[in-house]
Structure formats: C-alpha cells, structure tokens
Short mmCIF file of C-alpha atoms in Angstrom, two decimals:
data_model
loop_
_atom_site.label_atom_id
_atom_site.label_comp_id
_atom_site.label_asym_id
_atom_site.label_seq_id
_atom_site.Cartn_x
_atom_site.Cartn_y
_atom_site.Cartn_z
CA MET A 1177 -65.74 5.88 0.54
CA LYS A 1178 -62.03 6.17 1.23
CA ALA A 1179 -59.56 8.57 -0.37
CA ILE A 1180 -56.02 9.78 0.16
CA THR A 1181 -56.24 13.07 2.05
CA ILE A 1182 -53.53 15.59 2.96
CA PRO A 1183 -54.39 16.99 6.41
CA GLU A 1184 -51.13 18.96 6.43
CA PRO A 1185 -48.64 19.45 3.56
CA GLY A 1186 -45.36 17.62 3.92
CA GLY A 1187 -43.43 14.49 3.00
CA PRO A 1188 -44.90 11.21 1.78
CA ASP A 1189 -46.30 10.40 5.22
CA ALA A 1190 -48.61 13.41 4.87
CA LEU A 1191 -50.80 11.15 2.70
CA VAL A 1192 -53.57 9.60 4.80
CA TRP A 1193 -56.07 6.92 3.66
CA SER A 1194 -59.25 8.37 5.15
CA ASP A 1195 -63.03 8.11 5.13
CA VAL A 1196 -64.57 10.90 3.03
CA PRO A 1197 -68.02 11.65 1.59
CA ASP A 1198 -69.11 9.90 -1.60
CA PRO A 1199 -69.13 12.19 -4.66
CA THR A 1200 -72.34 12.95 -6.55
CA PRO A 1201 -72.23 13.50 -10.33
CA GLY A 1202 -73.68 16.61 -11.91
CA ALA A 1203 -75.84 16.53 -15.01
CA ASP A 1204 -72.88 16.31 -17.40
CA GLU A 1205 -70.69 14.09 -15.19
CA VAL A 1206 -70.07 10.41 -14.58
CA THR A 1207 -69.03 8.58 -11.41
CA LEU A 1208 -66.25 6.04 -11.77
CA ASP A 1209 -65.62 3.28 -9.26
CA VAL A 1210 -61.83 3.50 -9.33
CA HIS A 1211 -59.79 0.34 -9.89
CA ALA A 1212 -56.47 2.20 -10.17
CA GLY A 1213 -54.99 5.67 -10.20
CA ALA A 1214 -51.54 6.73 -11.38
CA VAL A 1215 -48.88 8.79 -9.62
CA ASN A 1216 -47.64 11.96 -11.33
CA ARG A 1217 -45.07 14.56 -10.25
CA ALA A 1218 -47.90 17.06 -9.86
CA ASP A 1219 -49.26 14.88 -7.05
CA LEU A 1220 -45.97 15.26 -5.18
CA LEU A 1221 -46.20 19.03 -5.52
CA GLN A 1222 -49.78 19.01 -4.24
CA ARG A 1223 -48.74 16.90 -1.26
CA GLN A 1224 -46.03 19.47 -0.46
CA GLY A 1225 -48.56 22.32 -0.61
CA HIS A 1226 -47.21 23.84 -3.85
CA TYR A 1227 -49.88 22.84 -6.40
CA PRO A 1228 -53.46 23.14 -5.13
CA PRO A 1229 -56.26 21.69 -7.27
CA PRO A 1230 -58.19 24.14 -9.45
CA PRO A 1231 -61.54 25.49 -8.18
CA GLY A 1232 -64.25 22.85 -8.12
CA ALA A 1233 -61.86 19.88 -8.34
CA PRO A 1234 -61.73 17.22 -5.61
CA PRO A 1235 -59.16 18.01 -2.90
CA TYR A 1236 -57.51 14.59 -3.21
CA PRO A 1237 -54.47 14.01 -5.47
CA GLY A 1238 -54.65 12.04 -8.71
CA LEU A 1239 -54.77 13.32 -12.30
CA GLU A 1240 -55.81 10.08 -14.01
CA CYS A 1241 -57.53 6.82 -13.18
CA ALA A 1242 -59.32 3.80 -14.60
CA GLY A 1243 -62.43 2.07 -13.37
CA VAL A 1244 -66.05 1.21 -14.06
CA VAL A 1245 -68.94 3.65 -14.54
CA SER A 1246 -71.31 3.45 -11.56
CA ALA A 1247 -73.53 6.52 -12.10
CA VAL A 1248 -74.33 8.77 -15.05
CA GLY A 1249 -75.63 12.35 -14.99
CA ALA A 1250 -78.93 13.23 -16.64
CA ASP A 1251 -77.36 14.99 -19.64
CA VAL A 1252 -74.65 12.41 -20.38
CA THR A 1253 -74.85 10.37 -23.56
CA GLY A 1254 -72.58 7.62 -24.82
CA TRP A 1255 -71.75 6.19 -21.38
CA SER A 1256 -73.72 3.76 -19.23
CA VAL A 1257 -73.40 2.05 -15.87
CA GLY A 1258 -71.05 -0.93 -15.99
CA GLN A 1259 -68.77 0.35 -18.76
CA PRO A 1260 -65.00 0.30 -18.14
CA ALA A 1261 -63.28 3.63 -18.74
CA CYS A 1262 -60.20 5.67 -17.96
CA ALA A 1263 -60.24 9.38 -17.28
CA LEU A 1264 -58.28 12.61 -17.31
CA LEU A 1265 -58.87 14.35 -13.97
CA SER A 1266 -58.29 17.71 -12.33
CA GLY A 1267 -57.87 15.79 -9.07
CA GLY A 1268 -59.42 12.99 -7.05
CA GLY A 1269 -57.87 9.90 -8.60
CA TYR A 1270 -56.46 8.68 -5.27
CA ALA A 1271 -59.89 7.51 -4.12
CA GLU A 1272 -62.39 4.68 -4.35
CA ARG A 1273 -64.72 6.82 -6.48
CA VAL A 1274 -64.37 9.98 -8.50
CA VAL A 1275 -66.73 12.22 -10.46
CA VAL A 1276 -65.53 13.07 -13.98
CA PRO A 1277 -66.87 15.44 -16.67
CA ALA A 1278 -68.12 13.10 -19.41
CA GLY A 1279 -65.89 14.78 -21.99
CA GLN A 1280 -62.80 13.65 -20.07
CA LEU A 1281 -63.62 9.95 -20.22
CA LEU A 1282 -61.87 7.56 -22.59
CA PRO A 1283 -62.65 3.92 -23.37
CA VAL A 1284 -60.08 1.41 -22.19
CA PRO A 1285 -58.04 0.65 -25.32
CA GLU A 1286 -58.52 -2.82 -26.73
CA GLY A 1287 -55.78 -5.13 -25.47
CA VAL A 1288 -54.98 -3.02 -22.38
CA ASP A 1289 -55.71 -4.26 -18.87
CA LEU A 1290 -58.17 -2.08 -16.94
CA VAL A 1291 -55.67 -1.33 -14.16
CA ASP A 1292 -52.85 -0.53 -16.61
CA ALA A 1293 -55.18 1.86 -18.46
CA ALA A 1294 -54.84 4.20 -15.46
CA ALA A 1295 -51.30 4.95 -16.70
CA LEU A 1296 -52.52 6.45 -19.98
CA PRO A 1297 -54.88 9.48 -19.86
CA GLU A 1298 -52.70 12.20 -18.35
CA VAL A 1299 -49.54 11.29 -20.21
CA ALA A 1300 -51.34 10.74 -23.51
CA CYS A 1301 -53.18 14.07 -23.28
CA THR A 1302 -50.05 15.94 -22.15
CA VAL A 1303 -47.74 14.53 -24.80
CA TRP A 1304 -50.19 14.65 -27.69
CA SER A 1305 -51.36 18.22 -26.96
CA ASN A 1306 -47.78 19.50 -26.68
CA VAL A 1307 -45.71 17.44 -29.11
CA VAL A 1308 -48.32 17.06 -31.86
CA GLN A 1309 -50.90 19.82 -31.43
CA LEU A 1310 -48.60 22.62 -30.33
CA ALA A 1311 -45.11 21.72 -31.57
CA ARG A 1312 -46.34 19.99 -34.76
CA LEU A 1313 -43.78 17.18 -34.74
CA GLY A 1314 -43.40 15.89 -38.27
CA ILE A 1315 -42.23 12.70 -39.96
CA GLY A 1316 -38.45 12.63 -40.19
CA GLU A 1317 -37.94 15.30 -37.53
CA THR A 1318 -35.96 14.80 -34.32
CA LEU A 1319 -37.67 14.91 -30.93
CA LEU A 1320 -35.56 15.38 -27.79
CA VAL A 1321 -37.34 14.17 -24.65
CA HIS A 1322 -35.98 15.23 -21.27
CA GLY A 1323 -36.67 12.81 -18.43
CA GLY A 1324 -37.05 9.84 -20.73
CA GLY A 1325 -37.66 7.39 -17.88
CA SER A 1326 -40.70 9.22 -16.50
CA GLY A 1327 -44.30 8.45 -17.36
CA ILE A 1328 -44.35 11.42 -19.73
CA GLY A 1329 -40.98 10.44 -21.15
CA THR A 1330 -41.80 6.80 -21.84
CA PHE A 1331 -45.01 7.80 -23.59
CA ALA A 1332 -43.35 10.58 -25.61
CA ILE A 1333 -40.63 8.20 -26.82
CA GLN A 1334 -43.25 5.75 -28.07
CA LEU A 1335 -45.51 8.37 -29.63
CA GLY A 1336 -42.66 10.17 -31.40
CA SER A 1337 -41.34 6.91 -32.78
CA ALA A 1338 -44.82 5.80 -33.89
CA LEU A 1339 -45.26 9.12 -35.74
CA GLY A 1340 -42.07 8.61 -37.73
CA ALA A 1341 -39.74 10.92 -35.80
CA THR A 1342 -36.25 10.14 -34.56
CA VAL A 1343 -36.41 10.25 -30.77
CA LEU A 1344 -33.54 11.19 -28.45
CA ALA A 1345 -33.94 11.07 -24.68
CA THR A 1346 -32.03 12.16 -21.61
CA ALA A 1347 -31.97 9.68 -18.72
CA ARG A 1348 -29.66 8.00 -16.28
CA ALA A 1349 -27.52 5.31 -17.91
CA THR A 1350 -29.28 2.54 -15.94
CA LYS A 1351 -32.49 3.30 -17.87
CA HIS A 1352 -31.03 3.35 -21.38
CA ASP A 1353 -31.68 -0.27 -22.34
CA ARG A 1354 -35.38 -0.03 -21.43
CA LEU A 1355 -35.81 3.29 -23.26
CA ARG A 1356 -34.11 1.87 -26.34
CA GLU A 1357 -36.68 -0.94 -26.28
CA LEU A 1358 -39.43 1.70 -26.30
CA GLY A 1359 -38.08 3.31 -29.47
CA ALA A 1360 -35.43 5.84 -28.44
CA ALA A 1361 -32.83 6.05 -31.21
CA GLY A 1362 -30.31 7.96 -29.10
CA LEU A 1363 -29.83 8.04 -25.33
CA ILE A 1364 -28.00 10.76 -23.40
CA ASP A 1365 -26.77 10.24 -19.84
CA TYR A 1366 -27.39 13.71 -18.43
CA VAL A 1367 -25.23 12.87 -15.40
CA GLU A 1368 -22.08 12.26 -17.47
CA GLU A 1369 -22.77 14.09 -20.75
CA ASP A 1370 -23.61 17.60 -21.89
CA PHE A 1371 -26.95 17.05 -23.61
CA VAL A 1372 -26.28 19.94 -26.01
CA GLU A 1373 -23.10 18.36 -27.34
CA ALA A 1374 -24.69 14.90 -27.39
CA THR A 1375 -27.73 16.16 -29.30
CA LYS A 1376 -25.52 17.85 -31.87
CA ARG A 1377 -23.46 14.69 -32.25
CA LEU A 1378 -26.51 12.46 -32.65
CA THR A 1379 -28.06 14.77 -35.26
CA ASP A 1380 -24.90 15.49 -37.30
CA GLY A 1381 -24.88 19.05 -35.97
CA ARG A 1382 -28.52 19.93 -36.78
CA GLY A 1383 -30.01 19.83 -33.33
CA ALA A 1384 -33.52 18.77 -32.30
CA ASP A 1385 -36.60 20.00 -34.13
CA VAL A 1386 -38.81 19.62 -31.04
CA ILE A 1387 -37.69 19.56 -27.39
CA LEU A 1388 -40.11 18.38 -24.69
CA ASP A 1389 -38.78 19.83 -21.44
CA ILE A 1390 -39.69 19.06 -17.83
CA MET A 1391 -36.88 21.09 -16.25
CA GLY A 1392 -37.69 24.72 -17.02
CA ALA A 1393 -35.21 27.41 -16.01
CA SER A 1394 -32.07 25.31 -15.59
CA TYR A 1395 -32.36 23.91 -19.13
CA LEU A 1396 -33.69 26.97 -20.96
CA GLY A 1397 -30.43 28.32 -22.37
CA ARG A 1398 -29.04 24.92 -23.23
CA ASN A 1399 -32.28 23.89 -24.90
CA VAL A 1400 -31.92 26.84 -27.26
CA LYS A 1401 -28.37 25.73 -28.06
CA ALA A 1402 -29.60 22.18 -28.75
CA LEU A 1403 -32.39 23.41 -31.04
CA ALA A 1404 -32.37 22.99 -34.81
CA THR A 1405 -33.19 25.91 -37.09
CA GLY A 1406 -36.95 26.37 -36.99
CA GLY A 1407 -37.15 24.25 -33.84
CA ARG A 1408 -39.76 24.36 -31.11
CA ILE A 1409 -39.25 24.04 -27.34
CA VAL A 1410 -42.24 23.10 -25.18
CA VAL A 1411 -41.84 23.47 -21.41
CA ILE A 1412 -44.23 21.33 -19.35
CA GLY A 1413 -42.41 21.20 -16.00
CA LEU A 1414 -40.30 23.33 -13.69
CA GLN A 1415 -38.18 20.76 -11.84
CA GLY A 1416 -35.14 22.97 -12.57
CA GLY A 1417 -36.71 26.23 -11.45
CA ARG A 1418 -39.14 28.84 -12.73
CA ARG A 1419 -36.89 31.80 -13.58
CA GLY A 1420 -34.21 31.60 -16.26
CA GLU A 1421 -32.35 33.81 -18.71
CA LEU A 1422 -33.20 33.56 -22.41
CA ASP A 1423 -30.83 34.75 -25.11
CA LEU A 1424 -33.36 36.11 -27.59
CA ALA A 1425 -30.67 36.72 -30.20
CA ALA A 1426 -29.78 33.00 -30.16
CA LEU A 1427 -33.45 32.05 -30.43
CA LEU A 1428 -33.98 34.57 -33.23
CA ALA A 1429 -30.97 33.29 -35.15
CA LYS A 1430 -32.50 29.81 -35.13
CA ARG A 1431 -35.99 31.10 -35.94
CA GLY A 1432 -37.07 29.07 -32.95
CA SER A 1433 -39.93 29.26 -30.48
CA VAL A 1434 -40.52 28.54 -26.80
CA ALA A 1435 -43.93 27.66 -25.40
CA ALA A 1436 -45.01 26.65 -21.91
CA THR A 1437 -48.25 24.84 -21.10
CA ALA A 1438 -50.17 23.25 -18.23
CA LEU A 1439 -52.99 20.74 -18.60
CA ARG A 1440 -54.61 20.63 -15.16
CA SER A 1441 -55.75 24.25 -15.12
CA ARG A 1442 -57.32 24.29 -18.59
CA PRO A 1443 -61.09 24.80 -18.89
CA THR A 1444 -63.25 21.69 -19.14
CA ALA A 1445 -64.06 22.36 -22.81
CA GLU A 1446 -60.36 22.51 -23.73
CA LYS A 1447 -59.66 19.27 -21.90
CA ALA A 1448 -62.58 17.60 -23.68
CA ALA A 1449 -61.20 18.72 -27.05
CA ILE A 1450 -57.77 17.27 -26.18
CA VAL A 1451 -59.38 14.01 -25.04
CA ARG A 1452 -61.27 13.76 -28.36
CA GLY A 1453 -58.03 14.24 -30.28
CA VAL A 1454 -56.28 11.59 -28.20
CA ARG A 1455 -59.14 9.14 -28.73
CA GLU A 1456 -59.09 9.71 -32.49
CA GLU A 1457 -55.32 9.84 -33.11
CA VAL A 1458 -53.53 8.13 -30.21
CA TRP A 1459 -55.86 5.32 -29.12
CA PRO A 1460 -55.51 3.53 -32.51
CA LEU A 1461 -51.73 3.49 -32.00
CA ILE A 1462 -52.21 1.89 -28.58
CA GLU A 1463 -54.66 -0.67 -29.93
CA SER A 1464 -52.23 -1.55 -32.72
CA GLY A 1465 -49.47 -2.21 -30.17
CA ALA A 1466 -47.28 0.70 -31.34
CA ILE A 1467 -47.68 2.29 -27.88
CA ARG A 1468 -48.15 0.45 -24.59
CA PRO A 1469 -48.58 1.65 -21.02
CA VAL A 1470 -45.27 1.42 -19.16
CA VAL A 1471 -45.95 0.38 -15.57
CA PHE A 1472 -43.10 0.15 -13.11
CA ARG A 1473 -45.06 -1.14 -10.13
CA ARG A 1474 -48.55 -1.54 -8.69
CA LEU A 1475 -49.18 -0.72 -5.03
CA PRO A 1476 -52.41 -0.62 -2.98
CA MET A 1477 -53.93 2.85 -2.77
CA SER A 1478 -53.35 2.82 0.99
CA GLU A 1479 -49.58 2.66 0.26
CA ALA A 1480 -49.52 5.93 -1.68
CA ALA A 1481 -46.72 7.22 0.57
CA GLU A 1482 -44.38 4.46 -0.61
CA ALA A 1483 -45.28 5.20 -4.23
CA HIS A 1484 -44.37 8.86 -3.70
CA ARG A 1485 -41.01 7.86 -2.21
CA ILE A 1486 -40.24 5.78 -5.29
CA VAL A 1487 -41.18 8.60 -7.67
CA GLU A 1488 -39.07 11.07 -5.69
CA SER A 1489 -36.06 8.76 -6.02
CA SER A 1490 -36.35 8.84 -9.85
CA ASP A 1491 -35.02 5.27 -9.96
CA HIS A 1492 -38.06 3.93 -11.84
CA VAL A 1493 -39.03 3.73 -15.51
CA GLY A 1494 -42.68 4.44 -16.32
CA LYS A 1495 -45.66 4.83 -14.03
CA LEU A 1496 -46.50 3.72 -10.52
CA LEU A 1497 -50.12 2.68 -10.11
CA LEU A 1498 -52.24 2.74 -6.96
CA THR A 1499 -54.87 0.00 -6.96
CA VAL A 1500 -58.22 -0.37 -5.21
CA ASP A 1501 -59.25 -3.88 -4.19
CA ARG A 1502 -62.61 -4.61 -5.85
#
C-alpha cells in the first residue's frame, strides 16, 4: 500500500507518498481501507519532529479516518467486512489502509457522507471528553472556545450550542459569519480585541463557565481573568507555549480549576470508553442535524503537503480532508 511517510522532519515537503508494507490486524483489531483522513495540528507537530506517535502506533501521521472494513481480527465482534466506519487513531490515517483497535471504531452517522465522516472522530472525542466529561458544561452556562475556526473549534461551537450553552469564540474577523452560522452567540476578534474584556462584556461581567483552550501558556493568566466564579479551564493545546505563570490567588478567589489533557497518548481502554460515550451521546446529535462535519477542502492524499500549508496559514474554517481514490 501507499502512505505518507516522513523520512526527515521538516516543512510540508517532508511528507512523502511512499510504498510501505500492508498492516495486519491483531485479534482485537480491524483493518480499514481508508477513503479519507483528516488533517490535525498534531500532524504538523509530528512532521516537524516534535510529536512522535506513541509506542505501537503506525509511524505515519493521521489521527482519524473513514473507510470500509476489509479485515477483522479473530476476537472482534460487531464489525464485519464491507461495513463503512470512521475511526479514532493513534496514527496512520494518512495511508491507504490502517489497523484500528475495534473499540475505536464508530459507525458513519446517518446522513453523513463517508469521506466527510473522516472529519469527526478526533474532534468529537476531544471536545466531548473535555467539555462534557471533564468540564461538565451545563445548560445555560457559557462556553468560551479559543480557535473557533479550527476543526476542534467548529465542533465545540456546535456541541456547546446543541447542549444548551451560550457559546463564545475567538477567531479572526473574516471567520465570524461562518462561526455565527454554526451557533456561536458571540464572536471575539483576538487580533483587535482583548478577549478578557470582550468575554466580560458579552456575559454582563460574569465571565465564561468553561474555557476550551488551545494556546496554553500565553493565554493562561488571561483565561483565569475571563473565568466565571466556579469556572473550569481545559487546556488541550500549547500553540502559545508550554510554560506560563499562574496566579493561584486569582484562581482561588474564583473557586476555579485548570485541567490539561491529551487524547493520543491515552491507553486503548480509555479511548474505547470515550468512543462509546461519543457514540451514545454525540452521534444522535449529528444524525439529527444539530451537528455537522465542517469541511473546508478535500485534497488527494498525495497532496498532504499542500493541506499542511493551508492549516499552517490558519486561513481556513473547519477540517481539511485527504482522500484516497477508490
């Protein structure tokens, strides 16, 4: 088969469409013939040599994909050859085939195109496990989403809105109309506005109950200032650095909390539990039309370098998909 390899870390041109060995499923695994994979920021970090796959994962980038089951391990139940599926991966989605633990497979939601389904597993599992499972977003609360135009951001806006929260999002002004269509009640242009002041203004001084943060260190102090009493900050990215200063007195005064999580490195059993929760609680929202995959552009898998350039520019809204001609 062919897959995107990274012979040497570097820029987008480090991605090479190469011949590689076919994968073989273990007893509790399934092989998917990939129709599409999605591009995530973690893939860019892996390409640069900063985010290696966990032990046992394929060496190729790609944290989610969609395709058709072509082989099933001896101990797998509930899946059979020929079924369409999408999958949460630890790596390997930029390939013609990938082996997946059966517990990380999801059915393609009714009403969603098979290729577009590749845009769902990683964002759905990330957002649901952090915003709902960990931060316990409630009806009537305010969710502040940083990076509203990203794949994570566009999904979080839709999920928060579908759960009855008021959603605010930071994004460049050129993206505001599209994010408003997805359910954002308030948009903050982080280039021109102080998001702390804007959040206070949009919440009548209360602040946000839950903040989903992709920036890390550079936003840590300001996130605390933007937090409502009893609020929860969840850090899922470090685009603004890994070391910051936290005013514990300010956090204590708000009875707030800060958590940081990663999905890729979790044990298989934890990922399977998250996938079950997503299938039970999020997939019905997708099938009802309350949440839809947001796809900016489809490109052939062999053009992964161009997809990485687009993601690095941050000029897109939603996901870029890499397709395999079948």
